[in-house]
Amino acid sequence: MVTGSTRGLGYAIAEAMVAQGAQVVVSSENAEDTAAAAARLGATGIVCDVSDDGAIAALVAQVVERFGGIDILVSNAGIQGGGSADPLDMSGFDRVIAVNLRSMVVLTKHALPVMAGREGASVILIASIAGLRGNARIEGYALAKAAVVQLARNLAVQWGPKGVRSNAIAPGLIETSFADGLIGNAEFMARRLQMTPLRRVGQPHEIAGAAVFLAAPAGGFVNGQVIVVDGGTVITDGG
């Protein structure tokens, strides 16, 4: 099951999972987009607004009813944070936290009990390098993503004894519609590429590959970790 999977990273992850033979459930809050993505992928589409606790519970229940359980959960749904330089600007803060963090907590609370004991059970939370370093403008988003990394660690400790692995992926700048505003900003891109040793932005399939690894037997002893996929941005001195 992949949330936020009608476009961007979520779609790429769902596509990669399908290619590896998984039965995939794609989901978003938009019924038309969900149906179209499911049709393209040959997957099952279930509509879910992750800001609604009841909708999350219903999503998990429907997946269990149709497939008998959940082996792989990719919690990807998220929204962009604000970019204000004003530290007192809290507009949108609560919604960013609700969608990017709280929804993942609620989703895992419902899904993990039905994943426990299933062979190869794997939870993959999509974080961001924004949660690994200081940020001046995307406070709510960065705070949420930092907490997502900690959520992966907590779940690993709580559910590892029941056979469920939990990990996070922290993408850097990836070429998706989510990042169009940044990629189209020449001044920002000059700084970012100077900070990135590979001197390019990432591609969705490079995040999807990390997700497949974490879902597969090859990642069977990886638990409670954050895998950074950013071309080296967070480790460089910018030189």
JSON list of C-alpha atoms in Angstrom, two decimals:
[
{"chain": "A", "resi": 1, "resn": "MET", "atom": "CA", "xyz": [0.00, 0.00, 0.00]},
{"chain": "A", "resi": 2, "resn": "VAL", "atom": "CA", "xyz": [1.41, 3.37, -1.09]},
{"chain": "A", "resi": 3, "resn": "THR", "atom": "CA", "xyz": [-0.24, 6.60, 0.01]},
{"chain": "A", "resi": 4, "resn": "GLY", "atom": "CA", "xyz": [0.03, 9.74, -2.09]},
{"chain": "A", "resi": 5, "resn": "SER", "atom": "CA", "xyz": [0.77, 7.58, -5.09]},
{"chain": "A", "resi": 6, "resn": "THR", "atom": "CA", "xyz": [-0.96, 9.19, -8.06]},
{"chain": "A", "resi": 7, "resn": "ARG", "atom": "CA", "xyz": [2.07, 11.28, -9.03]},
{"chain": "A", "resi": 8, "resn": "GLY", "atom": "CA", "xyz": [5.68, 12.03, -8.20]},
{"chain": "A", "resi": 9, "resn": "LEU", "atom": "CA", "xyz": [7.61, 9.87, -5.77]},
{"chain": "A", "resi": 10, "resn": "GLY", "atom": "CA", "xyz": [4.58, 7.89, -4.66]},
{"chain": "A", "resi": 11, "resn": "TYR", "atom": "CA", "xyz": [3.70, 6.92, -8.22]},
{"chain": "A", "resi": 12, "resn": "ALA", "atom": "CA", "xyz": [7.31, 5.97, -8.98]},
{"chain": "A", "resi": 13, "resn": "ILE", "atom": "CA", "xyz": [7.41, 3.78, -5.87]},
{"chain": "A", "resi": 14, "resn": "ALA", "atom": "CA", "xyz": [4.11, 2.12, -6.73]},
{"chain": "A", "resi": 15, "resn": "GLU", "atom": "CA", "xyz": [5.32, 1.52, -10.29]},
{"chain": "A", "resi": 16, "resn": "ALA", "atom": "CA", "xyz": [8.56, -0.06, -9.04]},
{"chain": "A", "resi": 17, "resn": "MET", "atom": "CA", "xyz": [6.68, -2.31, -6.62]},
{"chain": "A", "resi": 18, "resn": "VAL", "atom": "CA", "xyz": [4.36, -3.47, -9.40]},
{"chain": "A", "resi": 19, "resn": "ALA", "atom": "CA", "xyz": [7.39, -4.22, -11.57]},
{"chain": "A", "resi": 20, "resn": "GLN", "atom": "CA", "xyz": [8.72, -6.47, -8.81]},
{"chain": "A", "resi": 21, "resn": "GLY", "atom": "CA", "xyz": [5.48, -8.43, -8.70]},
{"chain": "A", "resi": 22, "resn": "ALA", "atom": "CA", "xyz": [3.72, -6.84, -5.75]},
{"chain": "A", "resi": 23, "resn": "GLN", "atom": "CA", "xyz": [-0.04, -6.41, -5.57]},
{"chain": "A", "resi": 24, "resn": "VAL", "atom": "CA", "xyz": [-0.19, -2.67, -5.06]},
{"chain": "A", "resi": 25, "resn": "VAL", "atom": "CA", "xyz": [-2.86, -0.39, -3.63]},
{"chain": "A", "resi": 26, "resn": "VAL", "atom": "CA", "xyz": [-2.50, 3.23, -4.72]},
{"chain": "A", "resi": 27, "resn": "SER", "atom": "CA", "xyz": [-4.26, 5.98, -2.86]},
{"chain": "A", "resi": 28, "resn": "SER", "atom": "CA", "xyz": [-4.88, 9.72, -2.80]},
{"chain": "A", "resi": 29, "resn": "GLU", "atom": "CA", "xyz": [-7.69, 12.08, -1.79]},
{"chain": "A", "resi": 30, "resn": "ASN", "atom": "CA", "xyz": [-8.72, 12.62, -5.43]},
{"chain": "A", "resi": 31, "resn": "ALA", "atom": "CA", "xyz": [-10.97, 9.88, -6.80]},
{"chain": "A", "resi": 32, "resn": "GLU", "atom": "CA", "xyz": [-10.28, 10.62, -10.48]},
{"chain": "A", "resi": 33, "resn": "ASP", "atom": "CA", "xyz": [-6.50, 10.70, -10.02]},
{"chain": "A", "resi": 34, "resn": "THR", "atom": "CA", "xyz": [-6.57, 7.54, -7.94]},
{"chain": "A", "resi": 35, "resn": "ALA", "atom": "CA", "xyz": [-8.59, 5.64, -10.53]},
{"chain": "A", "resi": 36, "resn": "ALA", "atom": "CA", "xyz": [-6.34, 6.82, -13.38]},
{"chain": "A", "resi": 37, "resn": "ALA", "atom": "CA", "xyz": [-3.12, 5.88, -11.58]},
{"chain": "A", "resi": 38, "resn": "ALA", "atom": "CA", "xyz": [-4.51, 2.47, -10.64]},
{"chain": "A", "resi": 39, "resn": "ALA", "atom": "CA", "xyz": [-5.54, 1.82, -14.24]},
{"chain": "A", "resi": 40, "resn": "ARG", "atom": "CA", "xyz": [-2.12, 2.77, -15.61]},
{"chain": "A", "resi": 41, "resn": "LEU", "atom": "CA", "xyz": [-0.33, 0.56, -13.10]},
{"chain": "A", "resi": 42, "resn": "GLY", "atom": "CA", "xyz": [-2.70, -2.38, -13.10]},
{"chain": "A", "resi": 43, "resn": "ALA", "atom": "CA", "xyz": [-3.11, -1.76, -9.37]},
{"chain": "A", "resi": 44, "resn": "THR", "atom": "CA", "xyz": [-6.01, -1.29, -6.97]},
{"chain": "A", "resi": 45, "resn": "GLY", "atom": "CA", "xyz": [-7.08, 2.26, -6.21]},
{"chain": "A", "resi": 46, "resn": "ILE", "atom": "CA", "xyz": [-8.66, 3.34, -2.93]},
{"chain": "A", "resi": 47, "resn": "VAL", "atom": "CA", "xyz": [-9.47, 6.97, -2.20]},
{"chain": "A", "resi": 48, "resn": "CYS", "atom": "CA", "xyz": [-8.25, 8.32, 1.12]},
{"chain": "A", "resi": 49, "resn": "ASP", "atom": "CA", "xyz": [-7.77, 11.80, 2.54]},
{"chain": "A", "resi": 50, "resn": "VAL", "atom": "CA", "xyz": [-4.96, 11.22, 5.05]},
{"chain": "A", "resi": 51, "resn": "SER", "atom": "CA", "xyz": [-5.96, 14.29, 7.04]},
{"chain": "A", "resi": 52, "resn": "ASP", "atom": "CA", "xyz": [-9.11, 12.35, 8.04]},
{"chain": "A", "resi": 53, "resn": "ASP", "atom": "CA", "xyz": [-8.53, 9.73, 10.76]},
{"chain": "A", "resi": 54, "resn": "GLY", "atom": "CA", "xyz": [-11.68, 7.87, 9.80]},
{"chain": "A", "resi": 55, "resn": "ALA", "atom": "CA", "xyz": [-10.64, 7.70, 6.16]},
{"chain": "A", "resi": 56, "resn": "ILE", "atom": "CA", "xyz": [-7.28, 6.22, 7.18]},
{"chain": "A", "resi": 57, "resn": "ALA", "atom": "CA", "xyz": [-8.98, 3.55, 9.27]},
{"chain": "A", "resi": 58, "resn": "ALA", "atom": "CA", "xyz": [-11.30, 2.76, 6.36]},
{"chain": "A", "resi": 59, "resn": "LEU", "atom": "CA", "xyz": [-8.36, 2.53, 3.93]},
{"chain": "A", "resi": 60, "resn": "VAL", "atom": "CA", "xyz": [-6.58, -0.05, 6.06]},
{"chain": "A", "resi": 61, "resn": "ALA", "atom": "CA", "xyz": [-9.80, -2.00, 6.60]},
{"chain": "A", "resi": 62, "resn": "GLN", "atom": "CA", "xyz": [-10.53, -2.11, 2.86]},
{"chain": "A", "resi": 63, "resn": "VAL", "atom": "CA", "xyz": [-7.03, -3.30, 2.02]},
{"chain": "A", "resi": 64, "resn": "VAL", "atom": "CA", "xyz": [-7.22, -6.05, 4.64]},
{"chain": "A", "resi": 65, "resn": "GLU", "atom": "CA", "xyz": [-10.68, -7.07, 3.41]},
{"chain": "A", "resi": 66, "resn": "ARG", "atom": "CA", "xyz": [-9.53, -7.31, -0.21]},
{"chain": "A", "resi": 67, "resn": "PHE", "atom": "CA", "xyz": [-6.07, -8.82, 0.27]},
{"chain": "A", "resi": 68, "resn": "GLY", "atom": "CA", "xyz": [-6.11, -10.43, 3.69]},
{"chain": "A", "resi": 69, "resn": "GLY", "atom": "CA", "xyz": [-3.38, -8.23, 5.12]},
{"chain": "A", "resi": 70, "resn": "ILE", "atom": "CA", "xyz": [-0.59, -5.78, 4.38]},
{"chain": "A", "resi": 71, "resn": "ASP", "atom": "CA", "xyz": [3.01, -6.78, 3.78]},
{"chain": "A", "resi": 72, "resn": "ILE", "atom": "CA", "xyz": [4.52, -3.46, 2.68]},
{"chain": "A", "resi": 73, "resn": "LEU", "atom": "CA", "xyz": [3.33, -0.03, 3.77]},
{"chain": "A", "resi": 74, "resn": "VAL", "atom": "CA", "xyz": [4.78, 3.08, 2.12]},
{"chain": "A", "resi": 75, "resn": "SER", "atom": "CA", "xyz": [3.58, 6.24, 3.84]},
{"chain": "A", "resi": 76, "resn": "ASN", "atom": "CA", "xyz": [4.35, 8.94, 1.30]},
{"chain": "A", "resi": 77, "resn": "ALA", "atom": "CA", "xyz": [1.42, 11.38, 1.23]},
{"chain": "A", "resi": 78, "resn": "GLY", "atom": "CA", "xyz": [2.50, 14.90, 2.08]},
{"chain": "A", "resi": 79, "resn": "ILE", "atom": "CA", "xyz": [2.16, 18.58, 1.26]},
{"chain": "A", "resi": 80, "resn": "GLN", "atom": "CA", "xyz": [4.61, 21.42, 0.92]},
{"chain": "A", "resi": 81, "resn": "GLY", "atom": "CA", "xyz": [5.43, 23.67, 3.83]},
{"chain": "A", "resi": 82, "resn": "GLY", "atom": "CA", "xyz": [5.33, 27.43, 3.86]},
{"chain": "A", "resi": 83, "resn": "GLY", "atom": "CA", "xyz": [8.28, 29.47, 2.67]},
{"chain": "A", "resi": 84, "resn": "SER", "atom": "CA", "xyz": [7.86, 32.58, 4.74]},
{"chain": "A", "resi": 85, "resn": "ALA", "atom": "CA", "xyz": [10.88, 34.27, 6.28]},
{"chain": "A", "resi": 86, "resn": "ASP", "atom": "CA", "xyz": [8.68, 35.55, 9.12]},
{"chain": "A", "resi": 87, "resn": "PRO", "atom": "CA", "xyz": [9.18, 33.29, 12.17]},
{"chain": "A", "resi": 88, "resn": "LEU", "atom": "CA", "xyz": [5.74, 34.30, 13.46]},
{"chain": "A", "resi": 89, "resn": "ASP", "atom": "CA", "xyz": [3.92, 33.25, 10.30]},
{"chain": "A", "resi": 90, "resn": "MET", "atom": "CA", "xyz": [2.04, 30.14, 11.41]},
{"chain": "A", "resi": 91, "resn": "SER", "atom": "CA", "xyz": [-0.40, 30.05, 8.51]},
{"chain": "A", "resi": 92, "resn": "GLY", "atom": "CA", "xyz": [-0.69, 26.49, 7.30]},
{"chain": "A", "resi": 93, "resn": "PHE", "atom": "CA", "xyz": [1.50, 25.13, 10.10]},
{"chain": "A", "resi": 94, "resn": "ASP", "atom": "CA", "xyz": [-1.16, 22.89, 11.63]},
{"chain": "A", "resi": 95, "resn": "ARG", "atom": "CA", "xyz": [-2.15, 21.40, 8.27]},
{"chain": "A", "resi": 96, "resn": "VAL", "atom": "CA", "xyz": [1.48, 20.69, 7.34]},
{"chain": "A", "resi": 97, "resn": "ILE", "atom": "CA", "xyz": [1.99, 18.85, 10.63]},
{"chain": "A", "resi": 98, "resn": "ALA", "atom": "CA", "xyz": [-1.34, 17.05, 10.26]},
{"chain": "A", "resi": 99, "resn": "VAL", "atom": "CA", "xyz": [-0.69, 15.75, 6.76]},
{"chain": "A", "resi": 100, "resn": "ASN", "atom": "CA", "xyz": [3.08, 15.20, 6.86]},
{"chain": "A", "resi": 101, "resn": "LEU", "atom": "CA", "xyz": [3.36, 13.72, 10.35]},
{"chain": "A", "resi": 102, "resn": "ARG", "atom": "CA", "xyz": [0.13, 13.02, 12.17]},
{"chain": "A", "resi": 103, "resn": "SER", "atom": "CA", "xyz": [-1.32, 11.07, 9.25]},
{"chain": "A", "resi": 104, "resn": "MET", "atom": "CA", "xyz": [1.70, 8.75, 9.29]},
{"chain": "A", "resi": 105, "resn": "VAL", "atom": "CA", "xyz": [1.27, 8.13, 13.01]},
{"chain": "A", "resi": 106, "resn": "VAL", "atom": "CA", "xyz": [-2.42, 7.33, 12.56]},
{"chain": "A", "resi": 107, "resn": "LEU", "atom": "CA", "xyz": [-1.78, 5.18, 9.49]},
{"chain": "A", "resi": 108, "resn": "THR", "atom": "CA", "xyz": [0.87, 3.09, 11.19]},
{"chain": "A", "resi": 109, "resn": "LYS", "atom": "CA", "xyz": [-1.28, 2.68, 14.31]},
{"chain": "A", "resi": 110, "resn": "HIS", "atom": "CA", "xyz": [-3.96, 1.07, 12.15]},
{"chain": "A", "resi": 111, "resn": "ALA", "atom": "CA", "xyz": [-1.70, -0.88, 9.80]},
{"chain": "A", "resi": 112, "resn": "LEU", "atom": "CA", "xyz": [0.98, -2.33, 12.06]},
{"chain": "A", "resi": 113, "resn": "PRO", "atom": "CA", "xyz": [-1.28, -4.66, 14.04]},
{"chain": "A", "resi": 114, "resn": "VAL", "atom": "CA", "xyz": [-2.35, -6.36, 10.80]},
{"chain": "A", "resi": 115, "resn": "MET", "atom": "CA", "xyz": [1.23, -6.47, 9.51]},
{"chain": "A", "resi": 116, "resn": "ALA", "atom": "CA", "xyz": [2.68, -8.09, 12.63]},
{"chain": "A", "resi": 117, "resn": "GLY", "atom": "CA", "xyz": [3.80, -11.64, 12.05]},
{"chain": "A", "resi": 118, "resn": "ARG", "atom": "CA", "xyz": [3.64, -11.45, 8.27]},
{"chain": "A", "resi": 119, "resn": "GLU", "atom": "CA", "xyz": [6.84, -12.59, 6.58]},
{"chain": "A", "resi": 120, "resn": "GLY", "atom": "CA", "xyz": [8.95, -9.68, 5.36]},
{"chain": "A", "resi": 121, "resn": "ALA", "atom": "CA", "xyz": [6.63, -7.01, 6.75]},
{"chain": "A", "resi": 122, "resn": "SER", "atom": "CA", "xyz": [8.11, -3.59, 6.03]},
{"chain": "A", "resi": 123, "resn": "VAL", "atom": "CA", "xyz": [7.07, -0.02, 6.81]},
{"chain": "A", "resi": 124, "resn": "ILE", "atom": "CA", "xyz": [8.70, 2.72, 4.71]},
{"chain": "A", "resi": 125, "resn": "LEU", "atom": "CA", "xyz": [8.17, 6.34, 5.69]},
{"chain": "A", "resi": 126, "resn": "ILE", "atom": "CA", "xyz": [9.08, 9.09, 3.25]},
{"chain": "A", "resi": 127, "resn": "ALA", "atom": "CA", "xyz": [10.97, 11.81, 5.11]},
{"chain": "A", "resi": 128, "resn": "SER", "atom": "CA", "xyz": [13.27, 14.48, 3.62]},
{"chain": "A", "resi": 129, "resn": "ILE", "atom": "CA", "xyz": [16.74, 15.91, 4.08]},
{"chain": "A", "resi": 130, "resn": "ALA", "atom": "CA", "xyz": [14.83, 18.97, 5.31]},
{"chain": "A", "resi": 131, "resn": "GLY", "atom": "CA", "xyz": [14.42, 17.01, 8.54]},
{"chain": "A", "resi": 132, "resn": "LEU", "atom": "CA", "xyz": [18.15, 16.35, 8.87]},
{"chain": "A", "resi": 133, "resn": "ARG", "atom": "CA", "xyz": [19.56, 19.88, 8.93]},
{"chain": "A", "resi": 134, "resn": "GLY", "atom": "CA", "xyz": [18.58, 23.43, 9.84]},
{"chain": "A", "resi": 135, "resn": "ASN", "atom": "CA", "xyz": [16.11, 25.33, 7.68]},
{"chain": "A", "resi": 136, "resn": "ALA", "atom": "CA", "xyz": [15.26, 29.02, 7.70]},
{"chain": "A", "resi": 137, "resn": "ARG", "atom": "CA", "xyz": [12.00, 29.00, 5.74]},
{"chain": "A", "resi": 138, "resn": "ILE", "atom": "CA", "xyz": [10.21, 25.63, 5.86]},
{"chain": "A", "resi": 139, "resn": "GLU", "atom": "CA", "xyz": [9.84, 25.28, 9.59]},
{"chain": "A", "resi": 140, "resn": "GLY", "atom": "CA", "xyz": [6.67, 23.18, 9.78]},
{"chain": "A", "resi": 141, "resn": "TYR", "atom": "CA", "xyz": [7.69, 20.92, 6.91]},
{"chain": "A", "resi": 142, "resn": "ALA", "atom": "CA", "xyz": [11.19, 20.39, 8.31]},
{"chain": "A", "resi": 143, "resn": "LEU", "atom": "CA", "xyz": [9.87, 19.72, 11.81]},
{"chain": "A", "resi": 144, "resn": "ALA", "atom": "CA", "xyz": [7.41, 17.17, 10.47]},
{"chain": "A", "resi": 145, "resn": "LYS", "atom": "CA", "xyz": [10.05, 15.37, 8.43]},
{"chain": "A", "resi": 146, "resn": "ALA", "atom": "CA", "xyz": [12.47, 15.25, 11.37]},
{"chain": "A", "resi": 147, "resn": "ALA", "atom": "CA", "xyz": [9.72, 13.65, 13.42]},
{"chain": "A", "resi": 148, "resn": "VAL", "atom": "CA", "xyz": [9.04, 11.13, 10.64]},
{"chain": "A", "resi": 149, "resn": "VAL", "atom": "CA", "xyz": [12.62, 9.91, 10.98]},
{"chain": "A", "resi": 150, "resn": "GLN", "atom": "CA", "xyz": [12.12, 9.49, 14.72]},
{"chain": "A", "resi": 151, "resn": "LEU", "atom": "CA", "xyz": [8.80, 7.73, 14.08]},
{"chain": "A", "resi": 152, "resn": "ALA", "atom": "CA", "xyz": [10.63, 5.15, 11.98]},
{"chain": "A", "resi": 153, "resn": "ARG", "atom": "CA", "xyz": [13.04, 4.53, 14.85]},
{"chain": "A", "resi": 154, "resn": "ASN", "atom": "CA", "xyz": [10.27, 4.24, 17.42]},
{"chain": "A", "resi": 155, "resn": "LEU", "atom": "CA", "xyz": [8.26, 1.84, 15.28]},
{"chain": "A", "resi": 156, "resn": "ALA", "atom": "CA", "xyz": [11.37, -0.26, 14.68]},
{"chain": "A", "resi": 157, "resn": "VAL", "atom": "CA", "xyz": [11.82, -0.67, 18.43]},
{"chain": "A", "resi": 158, "resn": "GLN", "atom": "CA", "xyz": [8.13, -1.25, 19.13]},
{"chain": "A", "resi": 159, "resn": "TRP", "atom": "CA", "xyz": [7.33, -3.63, 16.28]},
{"chain": "A", "resi": 160, "resn": "GLY", "atom": "CA", "xyz": [10.66, -5.25, 15.45]},
{"chain": "A", "resi": 161, "resn": "PRO", "atom": "CA", "xyz": [10.02, -8.01, 18.00]},
{"chain": "A", "resi": 162, "resn": "LYS", "atom": "CA", "xyz": [6.84, -8.80, 16.06]},
{"chain": "A", "resi": 163, "resn": "GLY", "atom": "CA", "xyz": [8.70, -9.10, 12.78]},
{"chain": "A", "resi": 164, "resn": "VAL", "atom": "CA", "xyz": [7.95, -5.69, 11.26]},
{"chain": "A", "resi": 165, "resn": "ARG", "atom": "CA", "xyz": [10.84, -3.56, 10.00]},
{"chain": "A", "resi": 166, "resn": "SER", "atom": "CA", "xyz": [10.40, 0.22, 9.89]},
{"chain": "A", "resi": 167, "resn": "ASN", "atom": "CA", "xyz": [12.68, 2.62, 8.04]},
{"chain": "A", "resi": 168, "resn": "ALA", "atom": "CA", "xyz": [12.63, 6.08, 6.49]},
{"chain": "A", "resi": 169, "resn": "ILE", "atom": "CA", "xyz": [13.90, 7.45, 3.19]},
{"chain": "A", "resi": 170, "resn": "ALA", "atom": "CA", "xyz": [15.11, 11.06, 3.13]},
{"chain": "A", "resi": 171, "resn": "PRO", "atom": "CA", "xyz": [15.16, 12.33, -0.46]},
{"chain": "A", "resi": 172, "resn": "GLY", "atom": "CA", "xyz": [17.07, 15.39, -1.52]},
{"chain": "A", "resi": 173, "resn": "LEU", "atom": "CA", "xyz": [15.89, 17.51, -4.42]},
{"chain": "A", "resi": 174, "resn": "ILE", "atom": "CA", "xyz": [14.09, 15.18, -6.83]},
{"chain": "A", "resi": 175, "resn": "GLU", "atom": "CA", "xyz": [12.67, 16.13, -10.22]},
{"chain": "A", "resi": 176, "resn": "THR", "atom": "CA", "xyz": [8.93, 15.99, -9.62]},
{"chain": "A", "resi": 177, "resn": "SER", "atom": "CA", "xyz": [6.06, 18.46, -9.85]},
{"chain": "A", "resi": 178, "resn": "PHE", "atom": "CA", "xyz": [6.37, 18.82, -6.07]},
{"chain": "A", "resi": 179, "resn": "ALA", "atom": "CA", "xyz": [9.75, 20.49, -6.61]},
{"chain": "A", "resi": 180, "resn": "ASP", "atom": "CA", "xyz": [8.91, 22.54, -9.72]},
{"chain": "A", "resi": 181, "resn": "GLY", "atom": "CA", "xyz": [9.07, 25.83, -7.84]},
{"chain": "A", "resi": 182, "resn": "LEU", "atom": "CA", "xyz": [12.57, 25.13, -6.61]},
{"chain": "A", "resi": 183, "resn": "ILE", "atom": "CA", "xyz": [13.90, 23.68, -9.85]},
{"chain": "A", "resi": 184, "resn": "GLY", "atom": "CA", "xyz": [12.58, 26.70, -11.73]},
{"chain": "A", "resi": 185, "resn": "ASN", "atom": "CA", "xyz": [14.45, 29.09, -9.42]},
{"chain": "A", "resi": 186, "resn": "ALA", "atom": "CA", "xyz": [17.84, 29.69, -11.04]},
{"chain": "A", "resi": 187, "resn": "GLU", "atom": "CA", "xyz": [19.38, 31.32, -7.98]},
{"chain": "A", "resi": 188, "resn": "PHE", "atom": "CA", "xyz": [18.30, 28.47, -5.71]},
{"chain": "A", "resi": 189, "resn": "MET", "atom": "CA", "xyz": [19.49, 25.84, -8.17]},
{"chain": "A", "resi": 190, "resn": "ALA", "atom": "CA", "xyz": [22.93, 27.40, -8.49]},
{"chain": "A", "resi": 191, "resn": "ARG", "atom": "CA", "xyz": [23.34, 27.15, -4.71]},
{"chain": "A", "resi": 192, "resn": "ARG", "atom": "CA", "xyz": [21.86, 23.67, -4.45]},
{"chain": "A", "resi": 193, "resn": "LEU", "atom": "CA", "xyz": [23.96, 22.15, -7.23]},
{"chain": "A", "resi": 194, "resn": "GLN", "atom": "CA", "xyz": [27.08, 23.71, -5.72]},
{"chain": "A", "resi": 195, "resn": "MET", "atom": "CA", "xyz": [26.14, 21.93, -2.48]},
{"chain": "A", "resi": 196, "resn": "THR", "atom": "CA", "xyz": [25.51, 18.60, -4.23]},
{"chain": "A", "resi": 197, "resn": "PRO", "atom": "CA", "xyz": [28.62, 16.64, -5.23]},
{"chain": "A", "resi": 198, "resn": "LEU", "atom": "CA", "xyz": [26.82, 14.89, -8.08]},
{"chain": "A", "resi": 199, "resn": "ARG", "atom": "CA", "xyz": [25.85, 18.33, -9.47]},
{"chain": "A", "resi": 200, "resn": "ARG", "atom": "CA", "xyz": [22.33, 17.26, -10.47]},
{"chain": "A", "resi": 201, "resn": "VAL", "atom": "CA", "xyz": [18.87, 16.70, -9.09]},
{"chain": "A", "resi": 202, "resn": "GLY", "atom": "CA", "xyz": [17.64, 13.20, -8.39]},
{"chain": "A", "resi": 203, "resn": "GLN", "atom": "CA", "xyz": [15.09, 11.20, -10.34]},
{"chain": "A", "resi": 204, "resn": "PRO", "atom": "CA", "xyz": [11.97, 9.52, -8.91]},
{"chain": "A", "resi": 205, "resn": "HIS", "atom": "CA", "xyz": [13.19, 6.03, -9.85]},
{"chain": "A", "resi": 206, "resn": "GLU", "atom": "CA", "xyz": [16.20, 6.56, -7.58]},
{"chain": "A", "resi": 207, "resn": "ILE", "atom": "CA", "xyz": [13.89, 6.95, -4.58]},
{"chain": "A", "resi": 208, "resn": "ALA", "atom": "CA", "xyz": [11.76, 4.04, -5.79]},
{"chain": "A", "resi": 209, "resn": "GLY", "atom": "CA", "xyz": [14.86, 1.84, -5.91]},
{"chain": "A", "resi": 210, "resn": "ALA", "atom": "CA", "xyz": [15.60, 2.57, -2.26]},
{"chain": "A", "resi": 211, "resn": "ALA", "atom": "CA", "xyz": [12.00, 1.72, -1.36]},
{"chain": "A", "resi": 212, "resn": "VAL", "atom": "CA", "xyz": [12.18, -1.60, -3.22]},
{"chain": "A", "resi": 213, "resn": "PHE", "atom": "CA", "xyz": [15.38, -2.44, -1.34]},
{"chain": "A", "resi": 214, "resn": "LEU", "atom": "CA", "xyz": [13.73, -1.72, 2.00]},
{"chain": "A", "resi": 215, "resn": "ALA", "atom": "CA", "xyz": [10.73, -3.83, 1.03]},
{"chain": "A", "resi": 216, "resn": "ALA", "atom": "CA", "xyz": [12.76, -6.76, -0.30]},
{"chain": "A", "resi": 217, "resn": "PRO", "atom": "CA", "xyz": [14.59, -9.64, 1.39]},
{"chain": "A", "resi": 218, "resn": "ALA", "atom": "CA", "xyz": [17.85, -7.84, 0.56]},
{"chain": "A", "resi": 219, "resn": "GLY", "atom": "CA", "xyz": [16.88, -5.24, 3.15]},
{"chain": "A", "resi": 220, "resn": "GLY", "atom": "CA", "xyz": [15.71, -7.81, 5.65]},
{"chain": "A", "resi": 221, "resn": "PHE", "atom": "CA", "xyz": [18.14, -6.81, 8.41]},
{"chain": "A", "resi": 222, "resn": "VAL", "atom": "CA", "xyz": [17.74, -3.04, 7.97]},
{"chain": "A", "resi": 223, "resn": "ASN", "atom": "CA", "xyz": [15.57, -1.63, 10.71]},
{"chain": "A", "resi": 224, "resn": "GLY", "atom": "CA", "xyz": [15.13, 1.80, 12.26]},
{"chain": "A", "resi": 225, "resn": "GLN", "atom": "CA", "xyz": [17.32, 3.56, 9.72]},
{"chain": "A", "resi": 226, "resn": "VAL", "atom": "CA", "xyz": [17.04, 6.63, 7.51]},
{"chain": "A", "resi": 227, "resn": "ILE", "atom": "CA", "xyz": [18.44, 6.16, 4.01]},
{"chain": "A", "resi": 228, "resn": "VAL", "atom": "CA", "xyz": [19.49, 9.49, 2.53]},
{"chain": "A", "resi": 229, "resn": "VAL", "atom": "CA", "xyz": [19.13, 9.71, -1.27]},
{"chain": "A", "resi": 230, "resn": "ASP", "atom": "CA", "xyz": [20.36, 13.20, -2.11]},
{"chain": "A", "resi": 231, "resn": "GLY", "atom": "CA", "xyz": [23.45, 13.04, -4.30]},
{"chain": "A", "resi": 232, "resn": "GLY", "atom": "CA", "xyz": [25.56, 13.96, -1.29]},
{"chain": "A", "resi": 233, "resn": "THR", "atom": "CA", "xyz": [23.94, 17.28, -0.40]},
{"chain": "A", "resi": 234, "resn": "VAL", "atom": "CA", "xyz": [23.93, 16.79, 3.36]},
{"chain": "A", "resi": 235, "resn": "ILE", "atom": "CA", "xyz": [27.55, 15.64, 3.60]},
{"chain": "A", "resi": 236, "resn": "THR", "atom": "CA", "xyz": [29.25, 18.31, 1.52]},
{"chain": "A", "resi": 237, "resn": "ASP", "atom": "CA", "xyz": [31.00, 21.48, 2.67]},
{"chain": "A", "resi": 238, "resn": "GLY", "atom": "CA", "xyz": [29.68, 23.24, -0.44]},
{"chain": "A", "resi": 239, "resn": "GLY", "atom": "CA", "xyz": [33.09, 23.45, -2.03]}
]
